[in-house]
Every structure is written in structure tokens, then in C-alpha cells.
PDB file of C-alpha atoms and ligand atoms in Angstrom:
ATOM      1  CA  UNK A 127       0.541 -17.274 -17.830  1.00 66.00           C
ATOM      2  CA  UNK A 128       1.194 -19.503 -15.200  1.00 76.00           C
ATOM      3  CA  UNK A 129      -1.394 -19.539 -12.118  1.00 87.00           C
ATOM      4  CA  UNK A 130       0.342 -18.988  -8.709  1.00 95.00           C
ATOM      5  CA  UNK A 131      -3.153 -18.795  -6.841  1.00 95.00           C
ATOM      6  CA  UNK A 132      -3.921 -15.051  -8.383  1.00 98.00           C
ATOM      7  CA  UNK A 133      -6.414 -15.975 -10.847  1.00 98.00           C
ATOM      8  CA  UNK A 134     -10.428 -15.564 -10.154  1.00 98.00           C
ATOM      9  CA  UNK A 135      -9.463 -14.121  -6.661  1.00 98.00           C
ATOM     10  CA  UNK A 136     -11.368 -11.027  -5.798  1.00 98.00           C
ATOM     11  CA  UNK A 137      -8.309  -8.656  -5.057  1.00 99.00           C
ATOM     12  CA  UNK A 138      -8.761  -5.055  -3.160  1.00 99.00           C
ATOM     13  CA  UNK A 139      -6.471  -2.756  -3.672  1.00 99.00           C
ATOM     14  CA  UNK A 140      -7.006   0.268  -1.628  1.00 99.00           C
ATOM     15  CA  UNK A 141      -5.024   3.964  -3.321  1.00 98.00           C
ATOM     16  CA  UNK A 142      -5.600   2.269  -6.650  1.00 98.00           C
ATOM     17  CA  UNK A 143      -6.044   5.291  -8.583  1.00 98.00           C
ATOM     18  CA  UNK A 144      -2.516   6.554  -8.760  1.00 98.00           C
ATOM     19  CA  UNK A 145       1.161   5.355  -8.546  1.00 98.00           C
ATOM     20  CA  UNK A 146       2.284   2.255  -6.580  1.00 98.00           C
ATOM     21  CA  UNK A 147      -1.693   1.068  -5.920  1.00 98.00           C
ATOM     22  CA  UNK A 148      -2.343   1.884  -9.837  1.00 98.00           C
ATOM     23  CA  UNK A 149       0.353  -0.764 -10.594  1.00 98.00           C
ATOM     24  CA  UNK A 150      -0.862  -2.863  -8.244  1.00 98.00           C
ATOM     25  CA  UNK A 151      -4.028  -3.161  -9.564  1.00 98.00           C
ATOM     26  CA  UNK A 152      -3.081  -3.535 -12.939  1.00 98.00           C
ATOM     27  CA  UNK A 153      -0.676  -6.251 -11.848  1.00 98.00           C
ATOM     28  CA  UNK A 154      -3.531  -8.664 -10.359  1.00 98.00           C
ATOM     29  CA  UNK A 155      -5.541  -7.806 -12.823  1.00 98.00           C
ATOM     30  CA  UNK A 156      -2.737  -8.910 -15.208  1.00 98.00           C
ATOM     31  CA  UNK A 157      -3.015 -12.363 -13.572  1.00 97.00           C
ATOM     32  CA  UNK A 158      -6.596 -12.670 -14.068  1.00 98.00           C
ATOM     33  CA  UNK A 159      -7.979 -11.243 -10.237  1.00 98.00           C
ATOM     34  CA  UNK A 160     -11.346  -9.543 -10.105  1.00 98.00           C
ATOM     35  CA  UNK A 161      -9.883  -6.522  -9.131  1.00 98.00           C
ATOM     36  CA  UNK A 162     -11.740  -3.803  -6.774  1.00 99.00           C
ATOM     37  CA  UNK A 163     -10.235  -0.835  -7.049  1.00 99.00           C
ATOM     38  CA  UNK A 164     -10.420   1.084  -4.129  1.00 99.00           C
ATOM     39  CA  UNK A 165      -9.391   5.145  -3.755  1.00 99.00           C
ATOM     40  CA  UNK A 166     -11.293   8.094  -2.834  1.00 98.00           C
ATOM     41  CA  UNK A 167      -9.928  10.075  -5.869  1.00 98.00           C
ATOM     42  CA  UNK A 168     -13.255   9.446  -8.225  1.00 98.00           C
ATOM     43  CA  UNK A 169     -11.714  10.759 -11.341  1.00 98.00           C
ATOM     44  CA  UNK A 170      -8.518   9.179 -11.247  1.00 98.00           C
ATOM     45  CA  UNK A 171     -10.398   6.169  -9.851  1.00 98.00           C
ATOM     46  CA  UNK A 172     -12.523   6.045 -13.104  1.00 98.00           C
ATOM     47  CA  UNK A 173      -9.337   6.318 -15.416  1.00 98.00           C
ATOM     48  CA  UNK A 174      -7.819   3.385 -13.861  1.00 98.00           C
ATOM     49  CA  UNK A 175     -10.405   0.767 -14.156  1.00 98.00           C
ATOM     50  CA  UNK A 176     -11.162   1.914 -17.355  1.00 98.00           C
ATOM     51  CA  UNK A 177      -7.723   1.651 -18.300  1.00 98.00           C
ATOM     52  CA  UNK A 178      -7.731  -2.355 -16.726  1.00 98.00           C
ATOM     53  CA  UNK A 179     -11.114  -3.216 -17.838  1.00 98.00           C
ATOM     54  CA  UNK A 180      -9.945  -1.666 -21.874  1.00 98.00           C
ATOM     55  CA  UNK A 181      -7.886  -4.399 -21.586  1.00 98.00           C
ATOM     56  CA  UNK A 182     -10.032  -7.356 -21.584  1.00 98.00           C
ATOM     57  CA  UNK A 183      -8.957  -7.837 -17.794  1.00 98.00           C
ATOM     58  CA  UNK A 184     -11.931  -7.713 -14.575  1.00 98.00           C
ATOM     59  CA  UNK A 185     -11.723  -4.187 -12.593  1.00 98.00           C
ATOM     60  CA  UNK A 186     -14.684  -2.650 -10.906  1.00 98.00           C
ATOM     61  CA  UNK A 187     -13.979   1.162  -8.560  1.00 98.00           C
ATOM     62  CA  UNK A 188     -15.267   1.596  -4.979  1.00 98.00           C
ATOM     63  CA  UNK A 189     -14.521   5.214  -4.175  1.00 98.00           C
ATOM     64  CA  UNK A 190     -14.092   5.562  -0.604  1.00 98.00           C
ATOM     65  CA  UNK A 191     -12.103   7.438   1.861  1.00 98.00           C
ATOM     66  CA  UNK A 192     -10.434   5.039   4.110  1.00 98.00           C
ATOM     67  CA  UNK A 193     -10.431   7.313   7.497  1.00 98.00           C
ATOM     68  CA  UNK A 194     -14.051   6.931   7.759  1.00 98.00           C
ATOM     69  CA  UNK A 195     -14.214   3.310   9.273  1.00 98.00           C
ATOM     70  CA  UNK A 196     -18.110   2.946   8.341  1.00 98.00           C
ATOM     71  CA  UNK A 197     -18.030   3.633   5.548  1.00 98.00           C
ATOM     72  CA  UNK A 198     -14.764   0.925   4.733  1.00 98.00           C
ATOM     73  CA  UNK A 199     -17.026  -1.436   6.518  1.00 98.00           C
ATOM     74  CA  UNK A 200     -20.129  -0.795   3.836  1.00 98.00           C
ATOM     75  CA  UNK A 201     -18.281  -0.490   0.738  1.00 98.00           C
ATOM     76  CA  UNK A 202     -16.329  -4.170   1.376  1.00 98.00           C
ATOM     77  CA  UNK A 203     -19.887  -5.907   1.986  1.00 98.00           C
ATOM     78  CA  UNK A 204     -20.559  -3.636  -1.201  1.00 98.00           C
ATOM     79  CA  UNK A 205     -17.004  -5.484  -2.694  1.00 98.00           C
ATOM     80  CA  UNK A 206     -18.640  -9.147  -1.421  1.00 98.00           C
ATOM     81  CA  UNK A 207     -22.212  -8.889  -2.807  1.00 98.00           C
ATOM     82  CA  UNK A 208     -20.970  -7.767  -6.192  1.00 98.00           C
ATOM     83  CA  UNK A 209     -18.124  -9.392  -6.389  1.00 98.00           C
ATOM     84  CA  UNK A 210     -18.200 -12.316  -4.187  1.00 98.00           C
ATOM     85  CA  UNK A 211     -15.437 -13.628  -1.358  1.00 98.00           C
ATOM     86  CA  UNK A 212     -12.090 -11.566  -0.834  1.00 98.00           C
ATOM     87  CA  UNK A 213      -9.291 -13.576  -1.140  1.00 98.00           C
ATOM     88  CA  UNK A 214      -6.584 -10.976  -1.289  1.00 98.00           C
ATOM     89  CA  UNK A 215      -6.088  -7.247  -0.259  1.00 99.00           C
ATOM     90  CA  UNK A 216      -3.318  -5.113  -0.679  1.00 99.00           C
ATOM     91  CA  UNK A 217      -3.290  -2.284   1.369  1.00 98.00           C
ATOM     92  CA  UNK A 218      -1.833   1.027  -0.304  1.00 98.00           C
ATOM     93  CA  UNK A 219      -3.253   4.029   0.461  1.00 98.00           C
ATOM     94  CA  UNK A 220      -1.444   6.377   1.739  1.00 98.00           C
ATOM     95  CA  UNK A 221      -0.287  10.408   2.420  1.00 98.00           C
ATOM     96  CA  UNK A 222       2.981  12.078   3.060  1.00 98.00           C
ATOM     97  CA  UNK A 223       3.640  15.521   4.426  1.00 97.00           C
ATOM     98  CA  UNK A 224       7.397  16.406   5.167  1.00 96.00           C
ATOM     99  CA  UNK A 225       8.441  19.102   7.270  1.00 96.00           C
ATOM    100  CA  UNK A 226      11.010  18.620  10.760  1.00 97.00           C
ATOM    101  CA  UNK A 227       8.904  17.514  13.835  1.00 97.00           C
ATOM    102  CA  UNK A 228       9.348  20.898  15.385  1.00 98.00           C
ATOM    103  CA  UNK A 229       7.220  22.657  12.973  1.00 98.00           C
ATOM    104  CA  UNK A 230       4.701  20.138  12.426  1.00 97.00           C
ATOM    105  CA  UNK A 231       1.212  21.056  13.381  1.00 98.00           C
ATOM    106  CA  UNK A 232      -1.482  18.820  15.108  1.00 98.00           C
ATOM    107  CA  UNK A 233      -3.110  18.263  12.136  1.00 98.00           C
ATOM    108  CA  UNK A 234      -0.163  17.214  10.025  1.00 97.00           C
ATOM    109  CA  UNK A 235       0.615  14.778  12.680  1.00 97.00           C
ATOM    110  CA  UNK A 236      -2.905  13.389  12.932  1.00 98.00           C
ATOM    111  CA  UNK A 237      -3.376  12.994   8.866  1.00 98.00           C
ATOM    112  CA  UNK A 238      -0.770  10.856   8.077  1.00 98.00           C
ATOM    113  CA  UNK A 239      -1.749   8.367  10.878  1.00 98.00           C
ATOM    114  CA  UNK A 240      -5.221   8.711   9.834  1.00 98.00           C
ATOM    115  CA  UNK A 241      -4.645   7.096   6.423  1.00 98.00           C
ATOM    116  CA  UNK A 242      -1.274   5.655   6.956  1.00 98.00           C
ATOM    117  CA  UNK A 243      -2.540   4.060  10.364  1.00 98.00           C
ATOM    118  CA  UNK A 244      -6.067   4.247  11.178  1.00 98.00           C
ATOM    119  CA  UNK A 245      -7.253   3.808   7.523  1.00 98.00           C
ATOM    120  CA  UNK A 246      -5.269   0.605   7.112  1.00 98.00           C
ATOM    121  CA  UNK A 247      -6.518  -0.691  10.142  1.00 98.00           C
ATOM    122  CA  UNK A 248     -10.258  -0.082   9.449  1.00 98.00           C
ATOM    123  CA  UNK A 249      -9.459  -1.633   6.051  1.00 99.00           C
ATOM    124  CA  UNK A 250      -7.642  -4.761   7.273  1.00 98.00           C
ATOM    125  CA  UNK A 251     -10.286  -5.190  10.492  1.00 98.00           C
ATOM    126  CA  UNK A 252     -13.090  -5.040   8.060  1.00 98.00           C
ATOM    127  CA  UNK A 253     -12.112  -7.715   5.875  1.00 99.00           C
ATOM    128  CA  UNK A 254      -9.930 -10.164   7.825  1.00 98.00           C
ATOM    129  CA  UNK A 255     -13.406 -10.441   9.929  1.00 98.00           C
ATOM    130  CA  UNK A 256     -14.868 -12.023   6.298  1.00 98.00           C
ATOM    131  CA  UNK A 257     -11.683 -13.867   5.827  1.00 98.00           C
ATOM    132  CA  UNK A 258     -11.146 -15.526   9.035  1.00 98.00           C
ATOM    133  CA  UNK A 259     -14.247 -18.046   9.376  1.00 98.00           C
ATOM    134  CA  UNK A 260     -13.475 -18.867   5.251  1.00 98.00           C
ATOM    135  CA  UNK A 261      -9.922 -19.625   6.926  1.00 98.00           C
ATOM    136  CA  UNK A 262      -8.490 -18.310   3.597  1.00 97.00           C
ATOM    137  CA  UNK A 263      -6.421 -15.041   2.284  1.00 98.00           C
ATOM    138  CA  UNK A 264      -3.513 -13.195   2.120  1.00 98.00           C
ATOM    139  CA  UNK A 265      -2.919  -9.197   3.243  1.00 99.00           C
ATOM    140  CA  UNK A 266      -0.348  -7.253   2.411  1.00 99.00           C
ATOM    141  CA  UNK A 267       0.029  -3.513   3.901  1.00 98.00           C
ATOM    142  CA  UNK A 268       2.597  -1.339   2.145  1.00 98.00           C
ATOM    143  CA  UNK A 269       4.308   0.597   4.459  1.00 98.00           C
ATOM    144  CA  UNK A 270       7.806   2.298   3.788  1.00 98.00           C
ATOM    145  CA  UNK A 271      11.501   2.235   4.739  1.00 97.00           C
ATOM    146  CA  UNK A 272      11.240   5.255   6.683  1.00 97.00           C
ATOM    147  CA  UNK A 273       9.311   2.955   8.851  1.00 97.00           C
ATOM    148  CA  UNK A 274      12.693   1.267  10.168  1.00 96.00           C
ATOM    149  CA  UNK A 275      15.217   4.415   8.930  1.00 96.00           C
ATOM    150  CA  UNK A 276      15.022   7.573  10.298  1.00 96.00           C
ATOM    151  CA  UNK A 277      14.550  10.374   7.605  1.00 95.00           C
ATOM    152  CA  UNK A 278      14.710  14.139   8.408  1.00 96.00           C
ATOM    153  CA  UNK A 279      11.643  15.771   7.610  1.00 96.00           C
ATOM    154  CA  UNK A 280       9.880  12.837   8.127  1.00 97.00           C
ATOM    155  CA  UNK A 281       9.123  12.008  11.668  1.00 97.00           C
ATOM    156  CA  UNK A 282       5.433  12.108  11.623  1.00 97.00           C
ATOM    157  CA  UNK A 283       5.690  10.140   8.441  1.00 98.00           C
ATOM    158  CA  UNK A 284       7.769   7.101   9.454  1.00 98.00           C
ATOM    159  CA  UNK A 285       5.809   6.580  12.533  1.00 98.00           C
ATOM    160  CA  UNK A 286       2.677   6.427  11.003  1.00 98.00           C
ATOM    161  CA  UNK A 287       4.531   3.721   8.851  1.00 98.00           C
ATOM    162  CA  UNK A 288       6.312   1.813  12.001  1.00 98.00           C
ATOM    163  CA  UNK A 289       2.594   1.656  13.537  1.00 98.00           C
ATOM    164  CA  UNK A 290       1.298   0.194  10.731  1.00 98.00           C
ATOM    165  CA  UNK A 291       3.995  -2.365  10.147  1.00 98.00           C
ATOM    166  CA  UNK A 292       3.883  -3.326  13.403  1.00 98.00           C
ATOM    167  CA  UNK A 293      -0.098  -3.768  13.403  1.00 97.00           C
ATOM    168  CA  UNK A 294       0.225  -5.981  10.376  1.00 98.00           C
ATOM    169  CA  UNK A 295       2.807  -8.385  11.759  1.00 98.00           C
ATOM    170  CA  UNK A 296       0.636  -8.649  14.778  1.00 98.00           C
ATOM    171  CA  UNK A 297      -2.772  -9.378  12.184  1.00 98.00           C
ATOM    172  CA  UNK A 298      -0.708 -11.823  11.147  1.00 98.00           C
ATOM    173  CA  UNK A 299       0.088 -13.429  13.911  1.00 98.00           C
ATOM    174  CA  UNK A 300      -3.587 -13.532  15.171  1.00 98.00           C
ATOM    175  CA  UNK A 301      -4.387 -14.610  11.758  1.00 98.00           C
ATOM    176  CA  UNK A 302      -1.548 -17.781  11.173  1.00 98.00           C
ATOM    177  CA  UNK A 303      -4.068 -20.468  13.402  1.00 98.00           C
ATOM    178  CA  UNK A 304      -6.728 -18.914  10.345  1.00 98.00           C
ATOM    179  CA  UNK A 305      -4.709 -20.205   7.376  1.00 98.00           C
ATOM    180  CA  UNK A 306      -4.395 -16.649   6.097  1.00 98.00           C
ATOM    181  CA  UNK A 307      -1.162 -14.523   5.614  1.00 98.00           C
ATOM    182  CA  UNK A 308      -0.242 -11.084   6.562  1.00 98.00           C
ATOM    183  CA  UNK A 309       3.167  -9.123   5.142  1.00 98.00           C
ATOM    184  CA  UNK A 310       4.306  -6.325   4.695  1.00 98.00           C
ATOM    185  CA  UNK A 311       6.462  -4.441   1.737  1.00 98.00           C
ATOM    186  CA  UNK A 312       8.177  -1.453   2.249  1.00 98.00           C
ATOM    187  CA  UNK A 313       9.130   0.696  -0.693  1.00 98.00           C
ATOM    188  CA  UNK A 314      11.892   3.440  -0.612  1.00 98.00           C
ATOM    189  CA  UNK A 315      11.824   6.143  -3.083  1.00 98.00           C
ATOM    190  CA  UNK A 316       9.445   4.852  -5.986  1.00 98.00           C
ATOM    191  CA  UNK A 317       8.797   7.483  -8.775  1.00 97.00           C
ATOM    192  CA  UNK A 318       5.306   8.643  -8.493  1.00 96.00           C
ATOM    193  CA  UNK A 319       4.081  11.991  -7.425  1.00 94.00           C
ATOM    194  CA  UNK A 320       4.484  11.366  -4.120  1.00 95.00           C
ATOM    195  CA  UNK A 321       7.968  11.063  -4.478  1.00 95.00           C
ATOM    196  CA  UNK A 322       8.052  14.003  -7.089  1.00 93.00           C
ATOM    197  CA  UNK A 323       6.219  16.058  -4.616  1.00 92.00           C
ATOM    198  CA  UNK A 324       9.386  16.308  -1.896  1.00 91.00           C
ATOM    199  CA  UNK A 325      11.566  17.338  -4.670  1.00 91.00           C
ATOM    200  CA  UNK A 326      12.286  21.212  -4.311  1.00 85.00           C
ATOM    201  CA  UNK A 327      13.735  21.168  -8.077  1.00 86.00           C
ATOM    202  CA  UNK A 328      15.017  19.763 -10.793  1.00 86.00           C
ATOM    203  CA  UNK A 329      17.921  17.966  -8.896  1.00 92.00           C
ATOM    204  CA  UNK A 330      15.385  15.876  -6.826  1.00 93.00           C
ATOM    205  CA  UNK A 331      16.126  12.676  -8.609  1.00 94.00           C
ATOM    206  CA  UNK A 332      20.131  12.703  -9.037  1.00 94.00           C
ATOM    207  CA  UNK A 333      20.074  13.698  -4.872  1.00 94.00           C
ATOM    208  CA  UNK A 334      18.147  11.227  -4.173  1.00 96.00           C
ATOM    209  CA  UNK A 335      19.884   8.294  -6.085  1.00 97.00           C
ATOM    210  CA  UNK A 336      22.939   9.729  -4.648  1.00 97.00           C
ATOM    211  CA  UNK A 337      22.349  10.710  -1.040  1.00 96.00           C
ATOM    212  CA  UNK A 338      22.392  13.716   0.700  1.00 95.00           C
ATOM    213  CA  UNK A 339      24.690  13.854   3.753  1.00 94.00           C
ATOM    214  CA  UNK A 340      23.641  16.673   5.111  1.00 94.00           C
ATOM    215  CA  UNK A 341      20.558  14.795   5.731  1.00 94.00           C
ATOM    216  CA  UNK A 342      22.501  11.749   7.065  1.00 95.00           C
ATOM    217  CA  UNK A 343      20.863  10.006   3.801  1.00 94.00           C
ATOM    218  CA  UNK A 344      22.890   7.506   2.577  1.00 94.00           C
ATOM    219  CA  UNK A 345      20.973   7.009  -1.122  1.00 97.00           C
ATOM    220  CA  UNK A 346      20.044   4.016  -3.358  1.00 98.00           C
ATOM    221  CA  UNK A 347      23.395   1.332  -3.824  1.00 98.00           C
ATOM    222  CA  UNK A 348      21.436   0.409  -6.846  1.00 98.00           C
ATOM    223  CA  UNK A 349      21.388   3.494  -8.557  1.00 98.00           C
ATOM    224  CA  UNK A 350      18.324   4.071  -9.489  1.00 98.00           C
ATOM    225  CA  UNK A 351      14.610   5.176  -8.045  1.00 98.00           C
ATOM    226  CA  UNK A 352      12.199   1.964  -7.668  1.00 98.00           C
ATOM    227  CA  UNK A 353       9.244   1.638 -10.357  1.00 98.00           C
ATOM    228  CA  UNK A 354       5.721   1.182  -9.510  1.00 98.00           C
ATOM    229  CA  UNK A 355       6.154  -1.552 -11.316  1.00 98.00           C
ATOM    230  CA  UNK A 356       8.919  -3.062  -8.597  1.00 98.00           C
ATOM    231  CA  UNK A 357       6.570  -2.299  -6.205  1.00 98.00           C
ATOM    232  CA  UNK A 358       3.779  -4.545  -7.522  1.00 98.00           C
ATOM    233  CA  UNK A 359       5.730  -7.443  -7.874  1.00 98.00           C
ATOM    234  CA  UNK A 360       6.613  -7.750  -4.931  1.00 98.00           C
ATOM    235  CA  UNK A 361       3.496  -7.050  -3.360  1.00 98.00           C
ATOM    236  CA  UNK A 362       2.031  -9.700  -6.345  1.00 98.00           C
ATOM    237  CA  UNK A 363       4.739 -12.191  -4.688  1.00 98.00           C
ATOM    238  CA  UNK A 364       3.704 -12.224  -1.169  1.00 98.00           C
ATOM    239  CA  UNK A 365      -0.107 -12.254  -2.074  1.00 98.00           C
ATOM    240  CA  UNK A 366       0.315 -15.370  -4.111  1.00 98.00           C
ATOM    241  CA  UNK A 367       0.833 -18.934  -3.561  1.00 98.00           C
ATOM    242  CA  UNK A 368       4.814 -18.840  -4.082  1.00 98.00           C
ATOM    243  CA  UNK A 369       4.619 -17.219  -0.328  1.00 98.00           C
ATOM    244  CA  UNK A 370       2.241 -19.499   1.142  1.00 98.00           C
ATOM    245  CA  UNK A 371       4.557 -20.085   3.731  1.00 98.00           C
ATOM    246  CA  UNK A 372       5.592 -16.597   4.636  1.00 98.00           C
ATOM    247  CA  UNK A 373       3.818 -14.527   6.899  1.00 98.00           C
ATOM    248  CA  UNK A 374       4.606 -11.320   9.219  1.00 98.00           C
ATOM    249  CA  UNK A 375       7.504 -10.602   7.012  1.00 98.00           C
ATOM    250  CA  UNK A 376       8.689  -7.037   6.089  1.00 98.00           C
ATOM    251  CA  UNK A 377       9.968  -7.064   2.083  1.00 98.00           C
ATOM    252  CA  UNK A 378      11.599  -4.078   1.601  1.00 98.00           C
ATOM    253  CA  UNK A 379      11.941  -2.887  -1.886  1.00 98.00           C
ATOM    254  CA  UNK A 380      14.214   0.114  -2.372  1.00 98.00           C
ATOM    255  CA  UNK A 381      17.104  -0.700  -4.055  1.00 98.00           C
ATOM    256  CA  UNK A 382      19.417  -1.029  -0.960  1.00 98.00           C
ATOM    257  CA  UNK A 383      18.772   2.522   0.290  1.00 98.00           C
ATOM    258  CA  UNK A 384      17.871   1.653   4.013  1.00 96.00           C
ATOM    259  CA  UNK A 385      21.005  -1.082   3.970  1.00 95.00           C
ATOM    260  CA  UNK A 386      18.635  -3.874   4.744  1.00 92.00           C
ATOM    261  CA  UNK A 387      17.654  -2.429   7.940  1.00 84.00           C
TER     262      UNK A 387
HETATM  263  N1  LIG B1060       6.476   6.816  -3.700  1.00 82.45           N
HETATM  264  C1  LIG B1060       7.342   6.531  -2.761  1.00 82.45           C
HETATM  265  O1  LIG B1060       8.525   6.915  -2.846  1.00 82.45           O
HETATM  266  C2  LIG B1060       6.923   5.707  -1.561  1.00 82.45           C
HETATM  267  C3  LIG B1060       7.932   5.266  -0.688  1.00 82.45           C
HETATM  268  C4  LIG B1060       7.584   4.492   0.411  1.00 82.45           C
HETATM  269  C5  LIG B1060       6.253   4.184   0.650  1.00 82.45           C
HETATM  270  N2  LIG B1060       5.289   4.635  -0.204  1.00 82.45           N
HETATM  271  C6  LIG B1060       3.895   4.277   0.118  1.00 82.45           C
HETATM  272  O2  LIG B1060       3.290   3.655  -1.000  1.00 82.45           O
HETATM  273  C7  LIG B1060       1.887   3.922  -0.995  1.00 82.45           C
HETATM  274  C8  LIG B1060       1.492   4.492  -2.359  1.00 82.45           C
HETATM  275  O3  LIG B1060       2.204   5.692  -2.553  1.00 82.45           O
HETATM  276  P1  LIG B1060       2.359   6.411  -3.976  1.00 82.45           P
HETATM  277  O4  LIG B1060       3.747   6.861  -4.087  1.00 82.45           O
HETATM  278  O5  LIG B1060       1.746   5.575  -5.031  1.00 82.45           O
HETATM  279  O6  LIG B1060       1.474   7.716  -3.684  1.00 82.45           O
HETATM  280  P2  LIG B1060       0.373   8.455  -4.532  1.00 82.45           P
HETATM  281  O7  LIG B1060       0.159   9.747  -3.831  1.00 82.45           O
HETATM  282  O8  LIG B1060       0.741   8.436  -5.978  1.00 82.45           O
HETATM  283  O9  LIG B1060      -0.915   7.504  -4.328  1.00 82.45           O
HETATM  284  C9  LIG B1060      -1.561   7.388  -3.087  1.00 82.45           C
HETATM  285  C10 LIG B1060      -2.999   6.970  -3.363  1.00 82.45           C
HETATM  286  O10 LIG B1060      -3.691   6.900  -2.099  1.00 82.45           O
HETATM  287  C11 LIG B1060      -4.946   7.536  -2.266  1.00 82.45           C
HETATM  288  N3  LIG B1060      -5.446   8.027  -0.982  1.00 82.45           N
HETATM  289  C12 LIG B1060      -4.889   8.988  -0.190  1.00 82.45           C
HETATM  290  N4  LIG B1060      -5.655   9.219   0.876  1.00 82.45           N
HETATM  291  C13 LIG B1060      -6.724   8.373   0.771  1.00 82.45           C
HETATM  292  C14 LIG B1060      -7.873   8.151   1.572  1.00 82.45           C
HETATM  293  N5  LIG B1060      -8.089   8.858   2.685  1.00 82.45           N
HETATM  294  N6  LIG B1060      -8.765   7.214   1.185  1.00 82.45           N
HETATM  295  C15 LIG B1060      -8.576   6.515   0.026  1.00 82.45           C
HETATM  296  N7  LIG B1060      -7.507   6.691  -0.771  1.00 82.45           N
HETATM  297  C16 LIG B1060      -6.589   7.612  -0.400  1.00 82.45           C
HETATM  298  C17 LIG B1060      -4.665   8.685  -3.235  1.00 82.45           C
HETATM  299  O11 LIG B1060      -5.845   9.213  -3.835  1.00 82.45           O
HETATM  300  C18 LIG B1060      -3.739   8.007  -4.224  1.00 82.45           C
HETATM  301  O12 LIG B1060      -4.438   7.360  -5.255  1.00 82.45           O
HETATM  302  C19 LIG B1060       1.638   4.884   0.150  1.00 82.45           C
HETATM  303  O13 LIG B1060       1.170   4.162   1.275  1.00 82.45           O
HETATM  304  C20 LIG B1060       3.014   5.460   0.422  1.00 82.45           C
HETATM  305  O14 LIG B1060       3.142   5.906   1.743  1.00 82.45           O
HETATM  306  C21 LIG B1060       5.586   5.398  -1.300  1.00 82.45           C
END
């Protein structure tokens, strides 16, 4: 395989136990990154790296909770000492709750920015500090489309999302005079259980691939939900050297359902 500036990095990949930070991790580990794995589901945690490192490839699991900004801090000098400098970090963890703003509680409001928001921040603060005197890495925070779209049911949601996109351009901009890059991808619906988890019943998929209008939701031009796997690639893209010059961009990946907004 060909190197495009993945291979030997130390790559963290935080929500790498399930879905779109799963894939992730398998896909740097795929191009030969010393992958730590980063989730604070233990179990699931385990089952990933074991499923990486079965595979001849370089995976090692931190199990942390991102909202507890210590705590990020001590397991990424944990990441450096065993693993040496960071050179790339994907940012993935994340939550969803749906419901319409009205009936949203305090709490729900205040979860999903503490992951979605506060967690990536802690996460990116933590190691861009190690990055910046090395003058060397690339960040990439996965955010959403219903950062930039308006969804019903998701209000709390997509402004967790918008914050965080908006953080990450600005990381990046305070970064650029550093050498190191800092983008963004934004999946729509991607089939893991996140997505699975809004879906009332067994009609979840063909309404969402379709649209529903009585949600103002226009659904995905290409016909299908995203993959994990499309996901990855693109998040595999902006972390590599094929994007060396590209920074503070927003890739969305989902199939044409926010119309390239
Ligand atoms: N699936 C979609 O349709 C979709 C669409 C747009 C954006 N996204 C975003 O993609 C990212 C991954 O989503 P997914 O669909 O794979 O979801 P998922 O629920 O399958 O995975 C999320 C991961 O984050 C981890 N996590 C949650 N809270 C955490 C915390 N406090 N500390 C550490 N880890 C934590 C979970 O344990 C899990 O492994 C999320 O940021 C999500 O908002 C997903």
C-alpha cells in the first residue's frame, strides 16, 4: 500500500469502540498507524483493538470518558509515554438525543454539548498543546450535517455540532503559523446504532433515504445511507498527506442529503 504520510504515525481516535470511530480506527490502522483507541465503553473498547491488533496491525485502548478534561489530559501523556509523539487525531466521540427543543430538559441539552462540545475541546486542547512546539499534525473533528441543516428533533443536537465545527476551524486557524492542520467532516445519516436508534420501526431506513416532508427533510439524492466505512475515508483523506494543503475545511459526507449546504 502506498504511504500518504499514515504509516508509523501514532493516531487517536477518540469513540473508537463502535460505528464511525470503529472504522476509523481500523482504517489507520489499515495504513500501518499506531493506533490508540480511545472510548469510555471498556468492553466494546477491548473487542475493537483486539479485532485490529488479530490482524497483524498496531492498536492499543485508552478507556476514558472525554467530559472529564483531567482525565483527557492524563490518559494522552499516558498515549505519548507508551506510544510516543501524536501525529494525528481524529475526533469522534459523540451522543445524540432527539426530541423537539420544547420538551428537552436541562440535562439533555447539557449532555450532548458535553461530549459533542466540551469533550472535543478538552481532547483537541490537550494534544494540539504537544503538537504545536513539534510544529507537526493533523486534527480532524467529526461533526454532522445537522450542524449547517436544521433537523426537527434535533436542536440541541446540531448546535452542539455547529459549536464544535466552528471551534475546529478556529484551532485551525490558530494552528496554520504551526504547520499543523485542522478539518472537519460531517457525516449525514451513516448506519450505526446511532442512526438505528432514531428509527421508531422498521421503515426507518426507506424514510430516511427518501425524506420525510413532514419534517421538511429532503433525504439522501444518492440513495442510500453512508457506511462507516465512507466515513473513514474521508476522515483518512484529510488526516493524510494528500490534504496537506487543506485546512479549516468542512467535508461533508452524506450522500447529498444537506444539498451541499
Ligand atoms: N451515525 C450517524 O448517522 C451520524 C451522523 C452524523 C454525525 N455522526 C457523528 O459521528 C460520530 C460517531 O457516531 P456513531 O454513529 O459512530 O455513534 P455510536 O453511538 O455508534 O458511537 C459513538 C462512540 O462514542 C463513544 N462515546 C460516547 N460518549 C463518550 C464519552 N463521554 N467519552 C468517550 N467516548 C464516548 C461511544 O461509547 C461510542 O463508541 C459522533 O460524533 C456522531 O455525532 C453520526
Amino acid at each position: 500500500m502506498d504511504d500518504i504520510g499514515i504509516m508509523g504515525k501514532v493516531a487517536v481516535v477518540t469513540g473508537a469502540a463502535h460505528g464511525i470511530g470503529a472504522a476509523i480506527a481500523f482504517a489507520f490502522a489499515e495504513r500501518g498507524a499506531r493506533v490508540a483507541a480511545l472510548d469510555c465503553d471498556r468492553d466494546a473498547l477491548r473487542s475493537t483493538v483486539e479485532s485490529i491488533v488479530d490482524k497483524g496491525q498496531q492498536a492499543t485502548g485508552y478507556p476514558v470518558d472525554v467530559r472529564d478534561s483531567a482525565t483527557v489530559d492524563q490518559v494522552v501523556d499516558e498515549v505519548e509515554r507508551d506510544l510516543g509523539p501524536i501525529g494525528i487525531l481524529a475526533n469522534v466521540a459523540g451522543v445524540l438525543r432527539t426530541g423537539p427543543i420544547l420538551d428537552l430538559t436541562d440535562e439533555d441539552f447539557a449532555a450532548m454539548f458535553a461530549v459533542n462540545t466540551y469533550g472535543t475541546f478538552y481532547v483537541c486542547r490537550s494534544v494540539a498543546r504537544r503538537m504545536r512546539p513539534r510544529r507537526h499534525g493533523a486534527i480532524v473533528v467529526v461533526g454532522s450535517n445537522a450542524g449547517s441543516v436544521p433537523r426537527m428533533h434535533m436542536g440541541a443536537y446540531g448546535a452542539s455540532k455547529a459549536a464544535t465545527s466552528s471551534f475546529a476551524k478556529s484551532l485551525g486557524l490558530e494552528l496554520a503559523g504551526s504547520g499543523i492542520r485542522c478539518n472537519v467532516v460531517s457525516p449525514g445519516s451513516t448506519d450505526t446504532d446511532m442512526l438505528r436508534g432514531m428509527w421508531a420501526n422498521g421503515s426507518g431506513e426507506r424514510r430516511t433515504i427518501l425524506g420525510t416532508p413532514e419534517h421538511f427533510r429532503v433525504g439522501i439524492p444518492l440513495g442510500k445511507l453512508g457506511t462507516p466505512s465512507d466515513v473513514a475515508e474521508a476522515v483518512v483523506f484529510l488526516a493524510s498527506e494528500l490534504a496537506g494543503h487543506i485546512t479549516m475545511h468542512d467535508l461533508c459526507v452524506d450522500g447529498g442529503a444537506a444539498l451541499g449546504a
